[in-house]
GROMACS .gro file of C-alpha atoms in nm:
model
  176
    1ASP     CA    1  -0.005   0.005  -0.013
    2SER     CA    2   0.149   0.338  -0.108
    3GLY     CA    3   0.016   0.506   0.206
    4PHE     CA    4   0.225   0.316   0.422
    5ALA     CA    5   0.519   0.358   0.191
    6ALA     CA    6   0.472   0.741   0.206
    7GLN     CA    7   0.429   0.733   0.580
    8TYR     CA    8   0.774   0.524   0.633
    9ALA     CA    9   0.949   0.759   0.389
   10ALA     CA   10   0.829   1.086   0.567
   11GLU     CA   11   0.937   0.938   0.909
   12SER     CA   12   1.279   0.814   0.773
   13ASN     CA   13   1.345   1.154   0.623
   14PHE     CA   14   1.220   1.318   0.949
   15GLN     CA   15   1.427   1.111   1.161
   16ALA     CA   16   1.744   1.160   0.927
   17ILE     CA   17   1.743   1.534   1.023
   18ALA     CA   18   1.830   1.470   1.384
   19LYS     CA   19   2.192   1.470   1.342
   20ASP     CA   20   2.182   1.802   1.142
   21ARG     CA   21   1.957   1.948   1.407
   22GLN     CA   22   2.209   1.859   1.686
   23LYS     CA   23   2.484   2.016   1.485
   24TYR     CA   24   2.295   2.326   1.451
   25GLU     CA   25   2.201   2.352   1.801
   26GLU     CA   26   2.554   2.329   1.909
   27LEU     CA   27   2.651   2.651   1.698
   28ARG     CA   28   2.655   2.930   1.962
   29PRO     CA   29   2.711   3.294   1.920
   30ARG     CA   30   3.006   3.411   2.135
   31PHE     CA   31   3.249   3.705   2.189
   32PRO     CA   32   3.482   3.874   2.066
   33PRO     CA   33   3.277   4.043   1.793
   34GLN     CA   34   3.452   3.895   1.494
   35ASP     CA   35   3.359   3.555   1.650
   36LEU     CA   36   2.988   3.664   1.697
   37ILE     CA   37   2.946   3.779   1.340
   38TYR     CA   38   3.092   3.471   1.204
   39MET     CA   39   2.889   3.225   1.422
   40LEU     CA   40   2.578   3.416   1.361
   41LYS     CA   41   2.624   3.394   0.972
   42ARG     CA   42   2.718   3.013   1.027
   43LYS     CA   43   2.426   2.944   1.228
   44GLN     CA   44   2.214   3.142   1.002
   45LYS     CA   45   2.323   2.941   0.716
   46ALA     CA   46   2.257   2.606   0.893
   47LEU     CA   47   1.912   2.731   0.955
   48VAL     CA   48   1.829   2.775   0.615
   49LYS     CA   49   1.962   2.424   0.546
   50LEU     CA   50   1.771   2.282   0.828
   51ALA     CA   51   1.446   2.448   0.734
   52ASP     CA   52   1.486   2.317   0.381
   53LYS     CA   53   1.522   1.977   0.486
   54TYR     CA   54   1.199   2.019   0.725
   55ASP     CA   55   1.005   2.151   0.413
   56ALA     CA   56   1.100   1.842   0.211
   57VAL     CA   57   0.940   1.626   0.484
   58ILE     CA   58   0.629   1.866   0.490
   59ASN     CA   59   0.595   1.854   0.114
   60MET     CA   60   0.586   1.476   0.141
   61GLY     CA   61   0.228   1.527   0.233
   62VAL     CA   62   0.210   1.293   0.511
   63PRO     CA   63   0.012   1.498   0.799
   64ASP     CA   64   0.157   1.352   1.106
   65TRP     CA   65   0.525   1.387   0.990
   66GLY     CA   66   0.444   1.741   0.838
   67VAL     CA   67   0.308   1.860   1.177
   68ALA     CA   68   0.626   1.711   1.330
   69ALA     CA   69   0.842   1.870   1.095
   70LEU     CA   70   0.674   2.216   1.134
   71LEU     CA   71   0.728   2.196   1.501
   72GLU     CA   72   1.080   2.116   1.477
   73LYS     CA   73   1.151   2.389   1.228
   74ALA     CA   74   0.989   2.630   1.460
   75GLU     CA   75   1.197   2.502   1.749
   76ALA     CA   76   1.492   2.563   1.518
   77TYR     CA   77   1.398   2.935   1.476
   78GLU     CA   78   1.360   2.957   1.845
   79ASN     CA   79   1.695   2.808   1.924
   80PHE     CA   80   1.842   3.084   1.703
   81VAL     CA   81   1.660   3.360   1.895
   82LYS     CA   82   1.745   3.207   2.234
   83SER     CA   83   2.118   3.139   2.160
   84TYR     CA   84   2.137   3.507   2.046
   85ARG     CA   85   1.947   3.656   2.313
   86ASN     CA   86   2.108   3.456   2.593
   87LEU     CA   87   2.448   3.611   2.492
   88SER     CA   88   2.631   3.815   2.751
   89ILE     CA   89   2.864   4.084   2.692
   90PRO     CA   90   3.187   4.010   2.880
   91LYS     CA   91   3.276   4.210   3.185
   92LYS     CA   92   3.570   4.350   3.022
   93TYR     CA   93   3.367   4.565   2.794
   94GLN     CA   94   3.296   4.902   3.003
   95GLY     CA   95   3.173   5.248   2.945
   96GLU     CA   96   3.160   5.357   2.598
   97GLU     CA   97   3.283   5.033   2.432
   98ARG     CA   98   2.989   4.852   2.633
   99ALA     CA   99   2.745   5.103   2.511
  100GLU     CA  100   2.848   5.069   2.151
  101THR     CA  101   2.847   4.658   2.183
  102GLU     CA  102   2.471   4.704   2.318
  103LYS     CA  103   2.388   4.942   2.050
  104ALA     CA  104   2.549   4.703   1.789
  105LEU     CA  105   2.377   4.389   1.935
  106LYS     CA  106   2.044   4.558   1.954
  107GLN     CA  107   2.072   4.644   1.587
  108ILE     CA  108   2.164   4.281   1.500
  109ASP     CA  109   1.860   4.169   1.692
  110ASP     CA  110   1.612   4.423   1.510
  111GLN     CA  111   1.762   4.332   1.179
  112MET     CA  112   1.826   3.974   1.214
  113VAL     CA  113   1.706   3.809   1.534
  114ALA     CA  114   1.341   3.962   1.549
  115PRO     CA  115   1.243   3.862   1.202
  116LEU     CA  116   1.334   3.505   1.290
  117GLU     CA  117   1.117   3.522   1.599
  118THR     CA  118   0.835   3.646   1.394
  119LYS     CA  119   0.886   3.377   1.139
  120MET     CA  120   0.900   3.108   1.434
  121LYS     CA  121   0.551   3.243   1.560
  122GLU     CA  122   0.399   3.199   1.208
  123ILE     CA  123   0.544   2.859   1.180
  124VAL     CA  124   0.376   2.745   1.503
  125LYS     CA  125   0.051   2.891   1.385
  126VAL     CA  126   0.065   2.709   1.068
  127CYS     CA  127   0.153   2.379   1.275
  128VAL     CA  128  -0.149   2.428   1.480
  129ASP     CA  129  -0.367   2.505   1.192
  130LYS     CA  130  -0.248   2.214   0.986
  131ALA     CA  131  -0.296   1.979   1.273
  132SER     CA  132  -0.634   2.097   1.319
  133GLU     CA  133  -0.706   2.081   0.928
  134PHE     CA  134  -0.577   1.712   0.908
  135HIS     CA  135  -0.711   1.592   1.235
  136VAL     CA  136  -0.347   1.537   1.362
  137THR     CA  137  -0.325   1.456   1.741
  138ASN     CA  138   0.021   1.344   1.845
  139GLU     CA  139   0.284   1.481   2.074
  140TYR     CA  140   0.409   1.725   1.811
  141SER     CA  141   0.051   1.896   1.758
  142THR     CA  142   0.018   1.907   2.145
  143LYS     CA  143   0.362   2.080   2.182
  144CYS     CA  144   0.263   2.332   1.873
  145GLN     CA  145  -0.042   2.426   2.064
  146GLU     CA  146   0.147   2.480   2.397
  147LYS     CA  147   0.385   2.686   2.202
  148LEU     CA  148   0.097   2.902   2.050
  149ASP     CA  149  -0.080   2.922   2.378
  150GLY     CA  150   0.234   3.038   2.548
  151GLN     CA  151   0.269   3.311   2.287
  152SER     CA  152  -0.055   3.458   2.367
  153GLY     CA  153   0.012   3.480   2.732
  154THR     CA  154   0.107   3.799   2.911
  155THR     CA  155   0.434   3.815   2.755
  156ILE     CA  156   0.543   4.130   2.569
  157GLY     CA  157   0.648   3.941   2.254
  158LEU     CA  158   0.992   3.892   2.346
  159LEU     CA  159   1.152   3.545   2.386
  160PRO     CA  160   1.365   3.574   2.619
  161GLN     CA  161   1.456   3.925   2.700
  162PRO     CA  162   1.830   3.983   2.587
  163ASN     CA  163   2.081   3.962   2.833
  164TYR     CA  164   2.265   4.252   2.676
  165TRP     CA  165   2.021   4.500   2.749
  166ASN     CA  166   2.079   4.758   3.036
  167THR     CA  167   1.710   4.773   3.115
  168ARG     CA  168   1.490   4.487   3.181
  169ILE     CA  169   1.113   4.530   3.094
  170SER     CA  170   0.897   4.381   3.378
  171GLY     CA  171   0.524   4.426   3.381
  172GLY     CA  172   0.544   4.675   3.095
  173VAL     CA  173   0.799   4.915   3.303
  174ALA     CA  174   1.149   4.950   3.228
  175LYS     CA  175   1.359   4.977   3.518
  176LYS     CA  176   1.730   5.042   3.563
   0.00000   0.00000   0.00000
């Protein structure tokens, strides 16, 4: 039966991505600045390749594995955002140098990271929609729903707040 063959092929392709995902998740941005830029570009390229592999599984048309691929694709985007925003400026950066570094990091966040966060949220929404449309109920569809529910909570739309910011936003009020 071709249904079983498609199911098996989709599952096989999905499972084959695990090693690439692990390598991707091991890429972490770090200081000094030249390493940071290099690692961000490397991680971004790896994200594009990983997303393409998940898209290939999605395009196989097997709902269960399509939903699984959508979830893991969203998690890959989320990993990029979190790994960047968990970055800490080394203590040796002081005064003007620290201010300039924070400004540069904020600019990178605005131009590169925030759009990836938006994309991640879109993928989660598609995951929930497709799970509903194709009546998929499995651990992946449940996680997609939990992520979607988590996004509509009382957060300010940031995931997590960047460590490099001087100010933290708490309850809508910035504090020094």
